[in-house]
CSV table of C-alpha atoms and ligand atoms in Angstrom, one decimal:
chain,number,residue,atom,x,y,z
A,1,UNK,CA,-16.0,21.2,7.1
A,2,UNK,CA,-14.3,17.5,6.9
A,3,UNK,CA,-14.3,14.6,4.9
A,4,UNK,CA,-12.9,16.3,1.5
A,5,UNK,CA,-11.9,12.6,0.7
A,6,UNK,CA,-12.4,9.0,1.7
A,7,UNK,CA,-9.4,7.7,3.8
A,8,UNK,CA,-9.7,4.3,5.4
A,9,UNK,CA,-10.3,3.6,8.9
A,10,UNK,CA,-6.4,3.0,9.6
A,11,UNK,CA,-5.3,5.7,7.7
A,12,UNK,CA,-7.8,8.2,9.3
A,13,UNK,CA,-6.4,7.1,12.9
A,14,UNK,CA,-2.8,7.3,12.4
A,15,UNK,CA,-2.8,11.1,10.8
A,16,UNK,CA,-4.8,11.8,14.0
A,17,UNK,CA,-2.5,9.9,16.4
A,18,UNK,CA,0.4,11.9,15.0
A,19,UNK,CA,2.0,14.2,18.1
A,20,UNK,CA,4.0,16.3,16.1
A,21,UNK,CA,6.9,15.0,18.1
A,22,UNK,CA,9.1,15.5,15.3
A,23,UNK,CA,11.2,12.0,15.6
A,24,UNK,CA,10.1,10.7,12.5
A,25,UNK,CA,13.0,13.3,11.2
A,26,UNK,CA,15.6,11.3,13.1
A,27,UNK,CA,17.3,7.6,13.9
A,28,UNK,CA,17.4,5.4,16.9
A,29,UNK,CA,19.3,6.0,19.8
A,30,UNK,CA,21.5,3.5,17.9
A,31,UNK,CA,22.4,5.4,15.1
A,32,UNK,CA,22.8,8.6,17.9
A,33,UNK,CA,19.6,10.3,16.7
A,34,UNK,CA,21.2,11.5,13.2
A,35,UNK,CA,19.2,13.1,11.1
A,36,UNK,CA,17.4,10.5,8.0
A,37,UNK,CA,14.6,12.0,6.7
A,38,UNK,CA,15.9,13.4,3.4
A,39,UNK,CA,13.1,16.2,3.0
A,40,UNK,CA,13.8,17.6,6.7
A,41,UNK,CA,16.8,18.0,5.6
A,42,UNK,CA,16.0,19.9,2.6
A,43,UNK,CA,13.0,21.9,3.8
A,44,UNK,CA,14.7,22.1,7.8
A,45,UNK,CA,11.4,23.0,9.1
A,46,UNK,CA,8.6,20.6,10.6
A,47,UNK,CA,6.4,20.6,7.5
A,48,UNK,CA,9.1,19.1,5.9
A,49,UNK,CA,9.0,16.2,7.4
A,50,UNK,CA,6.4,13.1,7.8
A,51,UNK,CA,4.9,14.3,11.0
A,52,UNK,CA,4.4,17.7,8.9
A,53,UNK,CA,2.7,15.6,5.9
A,54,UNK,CA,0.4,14.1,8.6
A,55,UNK,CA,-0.5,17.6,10.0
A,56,UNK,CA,-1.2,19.1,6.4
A,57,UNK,CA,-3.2,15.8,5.7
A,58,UNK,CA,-5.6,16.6,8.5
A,59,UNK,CA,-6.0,20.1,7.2
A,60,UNK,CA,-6.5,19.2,3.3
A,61,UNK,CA,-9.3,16.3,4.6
A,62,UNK,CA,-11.0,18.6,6.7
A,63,UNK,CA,-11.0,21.5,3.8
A,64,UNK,CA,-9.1,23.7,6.3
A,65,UNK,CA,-6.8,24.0,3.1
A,66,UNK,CA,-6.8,23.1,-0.5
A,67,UNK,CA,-4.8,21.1,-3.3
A,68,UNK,CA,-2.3,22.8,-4.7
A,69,UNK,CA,0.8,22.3,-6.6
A,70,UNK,CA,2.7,24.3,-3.4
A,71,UNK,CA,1.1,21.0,-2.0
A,72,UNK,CA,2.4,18.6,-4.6
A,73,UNK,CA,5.8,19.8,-4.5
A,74,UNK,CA,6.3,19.4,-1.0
A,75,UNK,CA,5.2,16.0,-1.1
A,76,UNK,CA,7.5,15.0,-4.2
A,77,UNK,CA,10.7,15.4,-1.8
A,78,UNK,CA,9.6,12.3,-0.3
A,79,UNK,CA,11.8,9.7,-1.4
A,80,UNK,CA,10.0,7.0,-0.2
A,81,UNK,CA,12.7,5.7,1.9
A,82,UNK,CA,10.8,5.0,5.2
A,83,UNK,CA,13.0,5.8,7.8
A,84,UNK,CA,9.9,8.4,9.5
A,85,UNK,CA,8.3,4.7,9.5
A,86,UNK,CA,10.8,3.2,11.6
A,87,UNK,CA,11.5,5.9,13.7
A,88,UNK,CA,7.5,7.0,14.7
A,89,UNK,CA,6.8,5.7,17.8
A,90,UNK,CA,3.2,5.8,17.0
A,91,UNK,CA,2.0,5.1,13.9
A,92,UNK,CA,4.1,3.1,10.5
A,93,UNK,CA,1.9,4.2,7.8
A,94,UNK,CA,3.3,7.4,6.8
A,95,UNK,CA,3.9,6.4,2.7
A,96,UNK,CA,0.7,5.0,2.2
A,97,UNK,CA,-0.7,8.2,3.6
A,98,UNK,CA,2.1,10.0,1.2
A,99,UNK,CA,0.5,7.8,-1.7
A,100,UNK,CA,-3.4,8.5,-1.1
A,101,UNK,CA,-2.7,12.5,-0.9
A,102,UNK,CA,-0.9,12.0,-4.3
A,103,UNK,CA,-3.6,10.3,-5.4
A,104,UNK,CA,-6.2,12.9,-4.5
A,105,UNK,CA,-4.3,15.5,-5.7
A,106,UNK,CA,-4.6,14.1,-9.4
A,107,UNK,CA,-8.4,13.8,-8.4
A,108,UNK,CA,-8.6,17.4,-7.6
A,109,UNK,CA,-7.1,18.6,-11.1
A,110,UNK,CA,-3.7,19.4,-10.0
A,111,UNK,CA,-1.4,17.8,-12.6
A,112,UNK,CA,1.6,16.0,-12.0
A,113,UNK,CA,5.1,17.9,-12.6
A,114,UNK,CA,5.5,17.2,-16.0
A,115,UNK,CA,8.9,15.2,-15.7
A,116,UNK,CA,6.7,12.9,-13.5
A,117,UNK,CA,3.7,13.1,-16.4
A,118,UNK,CA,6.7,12.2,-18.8
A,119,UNK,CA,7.2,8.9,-16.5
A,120,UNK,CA,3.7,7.7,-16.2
A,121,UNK,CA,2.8,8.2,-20.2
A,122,UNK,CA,6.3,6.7,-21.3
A,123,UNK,CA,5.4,3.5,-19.3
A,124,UNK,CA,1.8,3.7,-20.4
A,125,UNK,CA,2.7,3.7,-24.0
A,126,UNK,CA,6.6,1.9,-23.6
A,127,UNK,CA,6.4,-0.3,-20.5
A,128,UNK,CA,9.2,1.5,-19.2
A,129,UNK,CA,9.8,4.7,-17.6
A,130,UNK,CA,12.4,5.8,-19.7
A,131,UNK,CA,12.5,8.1,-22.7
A,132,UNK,CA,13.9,7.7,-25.8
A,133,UNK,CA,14.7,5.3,-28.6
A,134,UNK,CA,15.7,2.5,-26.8
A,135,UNK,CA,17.4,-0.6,-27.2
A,136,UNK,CA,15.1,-4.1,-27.2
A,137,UNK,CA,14.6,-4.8,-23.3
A,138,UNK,CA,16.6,-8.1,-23.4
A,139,UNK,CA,20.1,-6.3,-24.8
A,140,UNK,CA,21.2,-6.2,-21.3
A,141,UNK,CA,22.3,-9.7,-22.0
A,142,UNK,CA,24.9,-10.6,-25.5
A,143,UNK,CA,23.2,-12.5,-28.3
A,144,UNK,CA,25.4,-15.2,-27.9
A,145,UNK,CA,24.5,-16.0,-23.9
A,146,UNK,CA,20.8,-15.8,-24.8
A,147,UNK,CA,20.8,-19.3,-25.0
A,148,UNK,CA,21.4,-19.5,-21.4
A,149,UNK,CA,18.0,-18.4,-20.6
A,150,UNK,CA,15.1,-21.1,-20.2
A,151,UNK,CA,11.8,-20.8,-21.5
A,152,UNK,CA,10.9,-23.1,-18.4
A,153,UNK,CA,12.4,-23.2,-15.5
A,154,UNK,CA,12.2,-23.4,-11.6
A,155,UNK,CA,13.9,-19.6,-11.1
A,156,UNK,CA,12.7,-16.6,-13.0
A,157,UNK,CA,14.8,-13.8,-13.0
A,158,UNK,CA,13.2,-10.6,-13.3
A,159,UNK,CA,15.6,-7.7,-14.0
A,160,UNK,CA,13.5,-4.6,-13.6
A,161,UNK,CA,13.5,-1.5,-15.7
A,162,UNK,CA,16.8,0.6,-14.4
A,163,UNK,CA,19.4,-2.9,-14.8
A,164,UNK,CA,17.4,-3.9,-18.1
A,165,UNK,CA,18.4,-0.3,-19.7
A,166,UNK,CA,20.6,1.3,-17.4
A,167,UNK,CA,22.8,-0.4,-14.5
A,168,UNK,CA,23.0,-3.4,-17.1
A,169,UNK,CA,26.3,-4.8,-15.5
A,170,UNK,CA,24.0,-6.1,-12.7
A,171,UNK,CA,21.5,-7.9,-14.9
A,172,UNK,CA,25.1,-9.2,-16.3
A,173,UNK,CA,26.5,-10.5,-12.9
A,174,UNK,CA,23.4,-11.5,-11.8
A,175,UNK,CA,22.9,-14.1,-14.9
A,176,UNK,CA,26.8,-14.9,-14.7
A,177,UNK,CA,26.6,-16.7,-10.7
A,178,UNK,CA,23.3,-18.3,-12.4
A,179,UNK,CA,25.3,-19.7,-15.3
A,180,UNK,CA,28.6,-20.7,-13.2
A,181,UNK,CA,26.6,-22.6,-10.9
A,182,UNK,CA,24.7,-24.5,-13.3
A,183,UNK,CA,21.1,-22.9,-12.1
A,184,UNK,CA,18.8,-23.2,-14.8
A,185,UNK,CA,16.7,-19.7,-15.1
A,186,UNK,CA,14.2,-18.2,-17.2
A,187,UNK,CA,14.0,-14.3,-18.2
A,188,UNK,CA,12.3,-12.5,-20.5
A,189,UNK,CA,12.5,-9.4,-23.2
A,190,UNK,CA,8.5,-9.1,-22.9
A,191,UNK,CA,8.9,-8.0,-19.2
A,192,UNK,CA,7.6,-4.7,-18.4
A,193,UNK,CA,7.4,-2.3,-16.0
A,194,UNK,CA,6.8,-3.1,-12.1
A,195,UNK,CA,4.9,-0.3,-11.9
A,196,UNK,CA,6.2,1.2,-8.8
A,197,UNK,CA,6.2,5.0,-10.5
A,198,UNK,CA,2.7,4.9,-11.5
A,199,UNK,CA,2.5,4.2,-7.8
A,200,UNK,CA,4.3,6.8,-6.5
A,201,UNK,CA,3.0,8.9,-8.7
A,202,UNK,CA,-0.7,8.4,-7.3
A,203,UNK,CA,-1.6,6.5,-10.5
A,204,UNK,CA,-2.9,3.3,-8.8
A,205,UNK,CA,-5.4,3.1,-10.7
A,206,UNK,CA,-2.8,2.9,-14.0
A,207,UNK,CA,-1.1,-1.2,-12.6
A,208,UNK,CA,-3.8,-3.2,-13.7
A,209,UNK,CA,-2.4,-4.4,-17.5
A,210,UNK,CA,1.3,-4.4,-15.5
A,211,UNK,CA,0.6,-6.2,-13.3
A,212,UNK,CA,-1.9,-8.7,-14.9
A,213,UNK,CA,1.3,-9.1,-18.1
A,214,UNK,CA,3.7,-10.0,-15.4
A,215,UNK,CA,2.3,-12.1,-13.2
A,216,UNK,CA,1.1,-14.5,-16.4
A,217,UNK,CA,4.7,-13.7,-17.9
A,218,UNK,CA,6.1,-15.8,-14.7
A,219,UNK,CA,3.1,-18.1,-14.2
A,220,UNK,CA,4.0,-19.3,-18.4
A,221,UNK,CA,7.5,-19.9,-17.6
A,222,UNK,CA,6.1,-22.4,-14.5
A,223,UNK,CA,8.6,-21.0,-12.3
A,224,UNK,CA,8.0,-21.8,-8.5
A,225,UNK,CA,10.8,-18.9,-7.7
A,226,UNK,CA,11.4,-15.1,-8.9
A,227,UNK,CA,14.6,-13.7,-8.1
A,228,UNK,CA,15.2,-9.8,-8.2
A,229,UNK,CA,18.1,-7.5,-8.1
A,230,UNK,CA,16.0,-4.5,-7.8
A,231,UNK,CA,14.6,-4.2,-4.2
A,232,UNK,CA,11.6,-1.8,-5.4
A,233,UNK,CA,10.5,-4.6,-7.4
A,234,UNK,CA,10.6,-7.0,-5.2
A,235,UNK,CA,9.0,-5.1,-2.6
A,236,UNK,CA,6.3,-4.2,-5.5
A,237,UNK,CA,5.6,-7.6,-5.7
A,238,UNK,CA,5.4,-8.8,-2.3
A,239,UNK,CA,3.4,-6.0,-0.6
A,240,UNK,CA,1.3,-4.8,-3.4
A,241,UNK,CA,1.2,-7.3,-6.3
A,242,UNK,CA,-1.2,-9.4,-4.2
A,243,UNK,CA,-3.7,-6.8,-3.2
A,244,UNK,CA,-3.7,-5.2,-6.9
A,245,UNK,CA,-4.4,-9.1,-8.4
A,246,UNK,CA,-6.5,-9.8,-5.5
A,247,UNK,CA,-5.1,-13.4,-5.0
A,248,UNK,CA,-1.7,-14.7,-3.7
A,249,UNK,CA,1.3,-14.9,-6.1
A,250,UNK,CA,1.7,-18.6,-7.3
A,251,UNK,CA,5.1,-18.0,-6.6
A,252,UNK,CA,8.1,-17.2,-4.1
A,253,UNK,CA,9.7,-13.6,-4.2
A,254,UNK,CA,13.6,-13.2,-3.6
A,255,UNK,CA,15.9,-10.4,-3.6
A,256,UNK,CA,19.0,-11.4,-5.1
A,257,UNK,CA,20.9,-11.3,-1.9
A,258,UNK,CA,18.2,-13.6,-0.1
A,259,UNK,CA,18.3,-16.0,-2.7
A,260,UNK,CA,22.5,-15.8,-2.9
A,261,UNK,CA,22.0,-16.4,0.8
A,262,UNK,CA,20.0,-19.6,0.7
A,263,UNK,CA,22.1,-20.8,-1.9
A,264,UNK,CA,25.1,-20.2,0.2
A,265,UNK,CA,23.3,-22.4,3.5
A,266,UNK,CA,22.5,-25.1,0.9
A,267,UNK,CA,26.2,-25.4,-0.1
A,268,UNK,CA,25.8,-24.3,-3.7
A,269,UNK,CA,27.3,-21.1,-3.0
A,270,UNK,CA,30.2,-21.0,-1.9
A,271,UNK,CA,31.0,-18.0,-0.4
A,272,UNK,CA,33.8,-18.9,2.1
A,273,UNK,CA,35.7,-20.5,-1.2
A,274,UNK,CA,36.4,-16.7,-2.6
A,275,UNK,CA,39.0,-14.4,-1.5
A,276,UNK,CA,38.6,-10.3,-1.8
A,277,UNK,CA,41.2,-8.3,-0.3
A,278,UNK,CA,39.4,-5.1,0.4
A,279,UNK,CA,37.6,-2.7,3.1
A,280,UNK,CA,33.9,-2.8,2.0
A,281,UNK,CA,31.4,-0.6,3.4
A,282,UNK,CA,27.4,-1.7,2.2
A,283,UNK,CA,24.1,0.9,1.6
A,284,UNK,CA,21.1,-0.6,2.8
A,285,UNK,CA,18.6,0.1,0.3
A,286,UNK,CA,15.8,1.8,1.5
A,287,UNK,CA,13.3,-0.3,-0.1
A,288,UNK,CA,15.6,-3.5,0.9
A,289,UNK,CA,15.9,-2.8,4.6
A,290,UNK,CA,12.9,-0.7,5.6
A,291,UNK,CA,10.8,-2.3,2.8
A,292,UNK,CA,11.7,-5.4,3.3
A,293,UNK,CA,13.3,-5.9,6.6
A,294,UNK,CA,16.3,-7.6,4.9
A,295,UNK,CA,19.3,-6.6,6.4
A,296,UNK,CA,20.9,-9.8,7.2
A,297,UNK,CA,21.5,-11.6,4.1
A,298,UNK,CA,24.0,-8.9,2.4
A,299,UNK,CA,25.9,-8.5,5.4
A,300,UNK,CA,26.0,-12.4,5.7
A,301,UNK,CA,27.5,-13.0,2.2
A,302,UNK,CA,29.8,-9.9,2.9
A,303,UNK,CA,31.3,-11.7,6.0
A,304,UNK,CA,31.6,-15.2,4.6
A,305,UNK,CA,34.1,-14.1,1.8
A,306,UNK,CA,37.7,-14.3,3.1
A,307,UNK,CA,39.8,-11.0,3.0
A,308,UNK,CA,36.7,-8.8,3.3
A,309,UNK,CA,37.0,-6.5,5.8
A,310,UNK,CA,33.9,-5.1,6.6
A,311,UNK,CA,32.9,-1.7,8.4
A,312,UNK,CA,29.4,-0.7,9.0
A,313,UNK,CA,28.2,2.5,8.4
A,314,UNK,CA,26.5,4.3,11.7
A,315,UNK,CA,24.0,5.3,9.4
A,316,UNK,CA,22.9,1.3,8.8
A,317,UNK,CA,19.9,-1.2,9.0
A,318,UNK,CA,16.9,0.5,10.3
A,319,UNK,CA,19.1,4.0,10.2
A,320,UNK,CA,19.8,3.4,6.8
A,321,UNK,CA,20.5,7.3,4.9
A,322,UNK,CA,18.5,7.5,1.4
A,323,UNK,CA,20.6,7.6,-1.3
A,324,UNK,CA,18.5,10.3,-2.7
A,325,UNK,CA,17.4,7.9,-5.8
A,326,UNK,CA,13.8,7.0,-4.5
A,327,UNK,CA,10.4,8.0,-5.0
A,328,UNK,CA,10.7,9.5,-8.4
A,329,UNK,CA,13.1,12.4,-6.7
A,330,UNK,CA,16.1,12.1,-9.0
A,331,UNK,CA,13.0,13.1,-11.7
A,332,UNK,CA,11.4,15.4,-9.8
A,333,UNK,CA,14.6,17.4,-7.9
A,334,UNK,CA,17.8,15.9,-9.7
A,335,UNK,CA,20.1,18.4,-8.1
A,336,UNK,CA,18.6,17.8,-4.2
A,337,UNK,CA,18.4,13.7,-5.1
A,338,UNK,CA,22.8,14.1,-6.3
A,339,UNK,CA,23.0,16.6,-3.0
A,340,UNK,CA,21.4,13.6,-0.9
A,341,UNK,CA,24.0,10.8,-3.0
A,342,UNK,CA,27.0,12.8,-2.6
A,343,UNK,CA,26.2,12.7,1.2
A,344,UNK,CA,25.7,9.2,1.4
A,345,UNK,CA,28.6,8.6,-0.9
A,346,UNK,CA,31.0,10.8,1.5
A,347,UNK,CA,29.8,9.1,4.4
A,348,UNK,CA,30.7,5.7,2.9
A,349,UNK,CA,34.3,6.9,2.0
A,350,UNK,CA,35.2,8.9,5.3
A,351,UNK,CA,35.1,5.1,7.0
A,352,UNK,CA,38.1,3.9,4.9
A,353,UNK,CA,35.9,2.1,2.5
A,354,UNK,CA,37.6,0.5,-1.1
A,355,UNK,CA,34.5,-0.4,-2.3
A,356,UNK,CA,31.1,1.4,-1.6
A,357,UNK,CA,28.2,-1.6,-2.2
A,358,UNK,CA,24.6,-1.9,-2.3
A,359,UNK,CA,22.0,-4.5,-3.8
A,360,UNK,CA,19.7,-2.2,-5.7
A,361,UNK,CA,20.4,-0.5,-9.4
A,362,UNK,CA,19.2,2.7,-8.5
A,363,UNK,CA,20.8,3.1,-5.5
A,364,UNK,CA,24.6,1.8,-7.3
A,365,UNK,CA,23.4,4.4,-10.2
A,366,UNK,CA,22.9,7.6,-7.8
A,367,UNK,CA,25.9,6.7,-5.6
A,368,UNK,CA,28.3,6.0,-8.6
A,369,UNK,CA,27.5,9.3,-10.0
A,370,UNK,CA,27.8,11.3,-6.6
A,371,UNK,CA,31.3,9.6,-6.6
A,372,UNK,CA,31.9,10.8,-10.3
A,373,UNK,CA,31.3,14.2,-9.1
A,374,UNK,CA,32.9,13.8,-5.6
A,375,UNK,CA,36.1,12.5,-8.1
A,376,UNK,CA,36.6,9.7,-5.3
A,377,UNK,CA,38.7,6.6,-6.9
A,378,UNK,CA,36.6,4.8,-4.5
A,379,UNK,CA,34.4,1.8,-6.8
A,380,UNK,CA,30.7,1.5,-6.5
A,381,UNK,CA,29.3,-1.8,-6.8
A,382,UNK,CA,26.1,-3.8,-6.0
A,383,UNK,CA,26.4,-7.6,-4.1
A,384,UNK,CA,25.9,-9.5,-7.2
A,385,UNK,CA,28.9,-8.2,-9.0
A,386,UNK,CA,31.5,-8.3,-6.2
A,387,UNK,CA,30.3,-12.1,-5.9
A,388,UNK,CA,30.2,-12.9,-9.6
A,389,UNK,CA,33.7,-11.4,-9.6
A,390,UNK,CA,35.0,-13.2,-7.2
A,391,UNK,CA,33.3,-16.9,-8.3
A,392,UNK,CA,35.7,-18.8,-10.5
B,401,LIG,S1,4.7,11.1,12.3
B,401,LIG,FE1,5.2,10.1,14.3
B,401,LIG,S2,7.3,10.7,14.8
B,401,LIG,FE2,6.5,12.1,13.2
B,401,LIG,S3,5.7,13.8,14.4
B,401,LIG,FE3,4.0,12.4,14.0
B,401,LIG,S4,4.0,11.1,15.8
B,401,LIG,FE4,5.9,12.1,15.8
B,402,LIG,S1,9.7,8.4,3.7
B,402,LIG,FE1,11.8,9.3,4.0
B,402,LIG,S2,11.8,11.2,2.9
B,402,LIG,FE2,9.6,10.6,3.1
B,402,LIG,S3,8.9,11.6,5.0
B,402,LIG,FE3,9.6,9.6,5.6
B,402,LIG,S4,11.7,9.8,6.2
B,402,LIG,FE4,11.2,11.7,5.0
């Protein structure tokens, strides 16, 4: 038998270059070959693990096995995070891969988990994954500062679904270095979903009306720049926004911390003005770092503020741990998604740290409760709020 689905020619060639080496489970030589992959760690056998993923691929296309929720579940425990990507030696599309067999897995009648079916119709029908009655999408911000925002400008700030409803204080300190340096921005309640779950959900073929509402959200505010503090959007619209619309964006993509950055080189920033006395440790985000290959930038604005000291984790850059909040995990497996935060969290205190910091709301919302739970004093923040803090 063979062929049980249609795989692309890349695709195809990398699940049959895989060796079943095992690295993929592992970091550099760098980071001392510690373990990364979060669903090794869970599973602590090979088909736990990408290179396991790849060989189970092989079997499903060539109907040496079938779909199955056994099948589903296993693949759920990915978060996404990349590290197998970095750490192959032979191939770098492992989540793609990840993402088709999701996708044929709806195709072949087995459902999603129905926590992840929950996700998928709440942003079909709400434009957000979350449930509930919920507040209007632009409450993040007080009535009275609403006048800050621009119906045209050259910046659009697009605050994503988890610091619209949830990790709000970022949206806040975001908005708030915008305001005190006199950087006209636009933003908007009408936003909606990235789309990134129906992604990682295998629902591809569910982006189209996100996607479209967006982009001609942005294009109407004539904004030549779109600013992000979640990395998952960002990298949502940088690698797949164009392929999905088919065309190029009309307009640049930032992470907050890139953008900071350029601000900071231009002079408008300035970072070497502010004074923090504290031992900061950063998280790189998964989709940040691996996703983005921005590792630079945060540690840049960290080290131009006087009285930071900085200590790097050996888990870092490329070697970055998952906090346990991607790829729809925390839905999915909330007890192994806290397991994988309190580990991180731990990590990030045993090095002295005052202040645990990332640049992404859903990594700051999984680490802050690990550090609830772990009942460390220690405070979780992302970038944009230790800078908006510390900018008179
Ligand atoms: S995916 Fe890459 S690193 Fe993992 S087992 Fe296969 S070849 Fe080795
Ligand atoms: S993306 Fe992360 S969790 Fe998923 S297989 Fe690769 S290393 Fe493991």
């Amino acid at each position: 038998m063979g062929n049980q689905f249609n795989i692309d020619e890349n695709l195809y060639t990398a699940m049959h270059k895989c060796t079943r080496c095992g690295q993929c489970s592992y970091g550099g030589e760098e980071a001392e070959f510690v373990s990364l992959c979060p669903m090794y760690l869970k599973g602590k056998f090979f088909t736990y693990s990408a290179g396991g993923v790849m060989q189970m691929a092989r079997a499903l296309y060539e109907g040496k096995i079938g779909f199955s929720e056994s099948v589903r579940d296993l693949l759920y425990l990915c978060t996404t995070c990349g590290a197998c990507e970095v750490n192959c030696g032979v191939i770098e599309s492992q989540i793609d891969l990840f993402t088709l067999l999701k996708k044929e897995l709806l195709q072949n009648g087995i459902p999603l988990q129905e926590p992840h079916q929950m996700v998928v119709e709440n942003i079909l029908s709400k434009k957000t994954p979350y449930a509930g009655r919920l507040p209007a999408r632009d409450e993040w911000l007080a009535k009275e500062k609403r006048g800050k925002i621009a119906s045209q400008a050259e910046i659009f700030y697009f605050v994503g679904c988890v610091s619209s409803y949830r990790e709000t204080e970022i949206a806040g300190a975001f908005v708030s270095i915008l305001d005190k340096l006199g950087i006209p921005f636009s933003a908007s309640g009408e936003e909606w979903c990235c789309g990134a779950p129906l992604y990682f959900c295998g629902h591809e073929d569910k982006v189209h009306d996100l996607v479209t509402h967006n982009v001609e959200l942005i294009e109407k505010s004539g904004a030549s720049t779109v600013v992000f503090t979640c990395p998952t959007c960002s990298m949502i619209f940088k690698k797949y926004y164009p392929q999905w619309m088919k065309r190029e964006l009309p307009f640049e993509v930032l992470h907050a911390t890139e953008f900071m950055e350029k601000l900071q080189q231009k002079g408008t920033l300035k970072l070497d003005t502010m004074h923090v006395e504290k031992t900061v440790t950063y998280h790189d985000p998964c989709h940040l770092g691996r996703g983005q290959d921005i590792y630079e930038a945060p540690r840049e604005i960290l080290n131009r503020i006087k009285g930071i000291e900085f200590k790097d984790l050996t888990r870092s850059r490329e070697n970055s741990f998952c906090c346990g909040g991607g790829g729809l995990v925390p839905i999915g497996f909330p007890d192994f998604s806290l397991d994988l935060a309190r580990e991180r969290a731990s990590e990030m205190k045993s090095i002295g740290a005052e202040l645990l910091l990332s640049a992404c709301p859903a990594c700051k919302e999984n680490l802050k409760i690990a550090a609830q739970k772990l009942k460390l004093r220690t405070k979780v923040l992302d970038i944009a709020e230790l800078v908006d803090n510390a900018l008179k």
